GROMACS .gro file of C-alpha atoms in nm:
model
  196
    1MET     CA    1   9.785  -2.557   8.166
    2PRO     CA    2   9.599  -2.345   7.904
    3ASP     CA    3   9.830  -2.470   7.628
    4LEU     CA    4   9.700  -2.824   7.692
    5LEU     CA    5   9.343  -2.729   7.595
    6LEU     CA    6   9.233  -2.800   7.240
    7PRO     CA    7   9.028  -2.541   7.048
    8LEU     CA    8   8.669  -2.625   6.967
    9PRO     CA    9   8.658  -2.789   6.624
   10GLY     CA   10   8.455  -2.661   6.332
   11PRO     CA   11   8.332  -2.313   6.241
   12GLN     CA   12   8.258  -2.098   6.545
   13ASP     CA   13   8.174  -1.767   6.379
   14ASP     CA   14   7.814  -1.817   6.261
   15THR     CA   15   7.527  -1.787   6.503
   16VAL     CA   16   7.209  -1.989   6.462
   17SER     CA   17   6.869  -1.881   6.591
   18ALA     CA   18   6.734  -2.187   6.768
   19CYS     CA   19   6.453  -2.294   6.997
   20PHE     CA   20   6.538  -2.525   7.289
   21VAL     CA   21   6.322  -2.759   7.493
   22LEU     CA   22   6.450  -2.910   7.815
   23VAL     CA   23   6.241  -3.169   7.998
   24ASP     CA   24   6.328  -3.303   8.340
   25LEU     CA   25   6.167  -3.589   8.529
   26VAL     CA   26   6.024  -3.495   8.870
   27GLY     CA   27   6.111  -3.714   9.169
   28SER     CA   28   6.367  -3.936   8.999
   29THR     CA   29   6.580  -3.955   9.315
   30ALA     CA   30   6.285  -4.100   9.508
   31MET     CA   31   6.231  -4.351   9.226
   32ALA     CA   32   6.596  -4.449   9.239
   33GLN     CA   33   6.557  -4.518   9.610
   34ALA     CA   34   6.230  -4.709   9.570
   35LEU     CA   35   6.321  -4.930   9.274
   36PRO     CA   36   6.586  -5.199   9.229
   37LEU     CA   37   6.880  -5.052   9.041
   38HIS     CA   38   6.823  -5.261   8.726
   39GLY     CA   39   6.456  -5.160   8.725
   40TYR     CA   40   6.539  -4.793   8.768
   41MET     CA   41   6.792  -4.811   8.484
   42ALA     CA   42   6.540  -4.980   8.254
   43LEU     CA   43   6.283  -4.713   8.337
   44MET     CA   44   6.527  -4.430   8.265
   45GLN     CA   45   6.627  -4.594   7.935
   46ASP     CA   46   6.262  -4.624   7.828
   47PHE     CA   47   6.192  -4.266   7.937
   48VAL     CA   48   6.488  -4.116   7.750
   49GLN     CA   49   6.415  -4.322   7.437
   50LEU     CA   50   6.052  -4.207   7.448
   51MET     CA   51   6.157  -3.842   7.475
   52VAL     CA   52   6.409  -3.875   7.190
   53LEU     CA   53   6.153  -4.037   6.959
   54SER     CA   54   5.885  -3.787   7.059
   55PHE     CA   55   6.107  -3.486   6.989
   56GLU     CA   56   6.234  -3.628   6.662
   57ALA     CA   57   5.875  -3.698   6.551
   58ARG     CA   58   5.810  -3.324   6.588
   59GLY     CA   59   6.119  -3.234   6.383
   60GLY     CA   60   6.358  -3.171   6.672
   61GLN     CA   61   6.708  -3.299   6.734
   62VAL     CA   62   6.825  -3.415   7.075
   63LEU     CA   63   7.151  -3.251   7.177
   64GLN     CA   64   7.207  -3.432   7.503
   65HIS     CA   65   7.050  -3.629   7.781
   66GLN     CA   66   7.185  -3.674   8.128
   67GLY     CA   67   7.011  -3.889   8.383
   68ASP     CA   68   6.648  -3.784   8.367
   69ALA     CA   69   6.687  -3.460   8.164
   70VAL     CA   70   6.666  -3.435   7.784
   71LEU     CA   71   6.758  -3.126   7.576
   72ALA     CA   72   6.645  -3.086   7.215
   73TRP     CA   73   6.653  -2.805   6.960
   74TRP     CA   74   6.463  -2.679   6.655
   75PRO     CA   75   6.536  -2.391   6.418
   76ALA     CA   76   6.373  -2.082   6.569
   77GLN     CA   77   6.113  -2.065   6.291
   78HIS     CA   78   5.984  -2.401   6.416
   79ALA     CA   79   5.917  -2.282   6.771
   80ALA     CA   80   5.555  -2.400   6.738
   81GLN     CA   81   5.672  -2.759   6.684
   82ALA     CA   82   5.908  -2.726   6.980
   83CYS     CA   83   5.623  -2.612   7.204
   84ALA     CA   84   5.400  -2.892   7.078
   85ALA     CA   85   5.677  -3.142   7.152
   86ALA     CA   86   5.717  -3.004   7.505
   87GLN     CA   87   5.344  -3.042   7.567
   88ASP     CA   88   5.337  -3.390   7.411
   89ALA     CA   89   5.617  -3.499   7.642
   90HIS     CA   90   5.401  -3.462   7.953
   91GLY     CA   91   5.129  -3.694   7.825
   92ARG     CA   92   5.370  -3.945   7.679
   93ALA     CA   93   5.560  -3.972   8.008
   94VAL     CA   94   5.238  -4.029   8.203
   95ARG     CA   95   5.142  -4.311   7.964
   96LEU     CA   96   5.480  -4.489   7.973
   97HIS     CA   97   5.383  -4.855   8.016
   98LEU     CA   98   5.693  -4.969   8.204
   99ALA     CA   99   5.643  -4.699   8.467
  100ALA     CA  100   5.287  -4.817   8.528
  101GLN     CA  101   5.410  -5.176   8.562
  102MET     CA  102   5.652  -5.058   8.830
  103GLY     CA  103   5.386  -4.863   9.015
  104GLN     CA  104   5.537  -4.526   8.918
  105THR     CA  105   5.373  -4.218   8.766
  106LEU     CA  106   5.610  -4.003   8.564
  107ARG     CA  107   5.569  -3.626   8.576
  108LEU     CA  108   5.781  -3.371   8.395
  109ARG     CA  109   5.881  -3.009   8.408
  110ALA     CA  110   5.967  -2.836   8.081
  111GLY     CA  111   6.131  -2.510   7.973
  112VAL     CA  112   6.132  -2.356   7.625
  113SER     CA  113   6.353  -2.069   7.509
  114VAL     CA  114   6.471  -1.921   7.181
  115GLY     CA  115   6.763  -1.709   7.067
  116PRO     CA  116   7.105  -1.699   6.900
  117VAL     CA  117   7.361  -1.970   6.976
  118LEU     CA  118   7.681  -2.110   6.835
  119MET     CA  119   7.665  -2.476   6.737
  120GLY     CA  120   7.945  -2.717   6.660
  121MET     CA  121   8.077  -3.066   6.710
  122VAL     CA  122   8.247  -3.136   7.042
  123GLY     CA  123   8.368  -3.487   7.118
  124GLY     CA  124   8.179  -3.618   6.817
  125GLN     CA  125   7.849  -3.473   6.938
  126LEU     CA  126   7.662  -3.162   6.824
  127SER     CA  127   7.660  -2.901   7.101
  128ALA     CA  128   7.507  -2.555   7.142
  129TYR     CA  129   7.651  -2.262   7.334
  130GLY     CA  130   7.462  -1.949   7.433
  131LEU     CA  131   7.218  -1.802   7.680
  132PRO     CA  132   6.904  -1.972   7.538
  133VAL     CA  133   7.041  -2.313   7.644
  134ASN     CA  134   7.090  -2.191   8.001
  135TYR     CA  135   6.755  -2.011   7.998
  136ALA     CA  136   6.567  -2.327   7.900
  137LYS     CA  137   6.732  -2.500   8.198
  138ARG     CA  138   6.635  -2.220   8.438
  139LEU     CA  139   6.276  -2.217   8.311
  140CYS     CA  140   6.255  -2.594   8.347
  141ASP     CA  141   6.384  -2.571   8.704
  142ALA     CA  142   6.123  -2.304   8.784
  143ALA     CA  143   5.830  -2.495   8.634
  144ARG     CA  144   5.588  -2.688   8.850
  145PRO     CA  145   5.539  -3.060   8.791
  146GLY     CA  146   5.328  -3.102   8.479
  147ASP     CA  147   5.403  -2.746   8.363
  148THR     CA  148   5.581  -2.598   8.060
  149LEU     CA  149   5.730  -2.249   8.093
  150ILE     CA  150   5.819  -2.050   7.782
  151CYS     CA  151   6.025  -1.732   7.758
  152ASP     CA  152   5.890  -1.396   7.643
  153GLU     CA  153   6.044  -1.431   7.298
  154VAL     CA  154   5.876  -1.769   7.236
  155ARG     CA  155   5.545  -1.614   7.344
  156ARG     CA  156   5.599  -1.321   7.104
  157ARG     CA  157   5.662  -1.560   6.815
  158LEU     CA  158   5.350  -1.767   6.887
  159PRO     CA  159   5.066  -1.526   6.970
  160GLU     CA  160   4.807  -1.789   6.877
  161HIS     CA  161   4.919  -2.025   7.156
  162LEU     CA  162   4.730  -2.029   7.483
  163THR     CA  163   4.950  -1.898   7.763
  164TRP     CA  164   4.923  -1.749   8.109
  165PRO     CA  165   5.186  -1.505   8.240
  166CYS     CA  166   5.393  -1.605   8.542
  167ALA     CA  167   5.476  -1.370   8.823
  168PRO     CA  168   5.831  -1.237   8.768
  169LEU     CA  169   6.079  -1.517   8.830
  170ALA     CA  170   6.415  -1.507   9.002
  171LEU     CA  171   6.629  -1.719   8.771
  172GLN     CA  172   6.989  -1.784   8.865
  173GLY     CA  173   7.221  -1.583   8.644
  174PHE     CA  174   6.935  -1.391   8.480
  175GLY     CA  175   6.809  -1.168   8.762
  176ASN     CA  176   6.499  -1.142   8.978
  177ASP     CA  177   6.246  -1.008   8.725
  178CYS     CA  178   6.247  -1.264   8.446
  179MET     CA  179   5.923  -1.283   8.252
  180ALA     CA  180   5.788  -1.621   8.147
  181HIS     CA  181   5.456  -1.776   8.056
  182HIS     CA  182   5.280  -2.103   8.133
  183LEU     CA  183   5.207  -2.287   7.808
  184LEU     CA  184   4.852  -2.410   7.844
  185ALA     CA  185   4.717  -2.738   7.716
  186GLU     CA  186   4.504  -2.760   7.405
  187THR     CA  187   4.134  -2.697   7.438
  188PRO     CA  188   3.924  -3.017   7.449
  189HIS     CA  189   3.805  -2.943   7.091
  190ASP     CA  190   4.163  -2.912   6.964
  191ALA     CA  191   4.261  -3.230   7.146
  192ARG     CA  192   3.978  -3.424   6.979
  193MET     CA  193   4.088  -3.303   6.637
  194LYS     CA  194   4.448  -3.407   6.689
  195VAL     CA  195   4.560  -3.747   6.564
  196ASP     CA  196   4.830  -3.902   6.785
   0.00000   0.00000   0.00000
């Protein structure tokens, strides 16, 4: 059986330091049960398209989306843009017009991590392999609705960002004492100064 597997194409020896944002829609199963299938599909298409455009507008690149989850990456030196994109995503989802028409309010969870990964093309699509990808997923899973959790290394890189430390988290595969931080929203003054 192993001789039937093809090696990953492309160079696999250079690591890239990258920042990952994973957003996940809260309560999508309940929406799928409440909405006609065609309506649910249209809502998911609008949601994913909105996330893709939002992340790309902040300089990110979407690696994959599956159902109601979207994963994007930035070079590690652009972690500030990644965090801004994660925070933007919450407000953009809440304002999605089609959701309001269907009587739905969209809420997200988000996780942000940074670290070394290998990247390459698999099946014609850029993919990333390494612990930061998994860590972003675990942080997203641990976040409350409307919350963005960032890892310690993202917090270290962005000391000017407003954060609040979490109690130690038990994250599957990473142990019971994982440190993370809530990424807080902009102050009202900062929000007024920002042009959307």
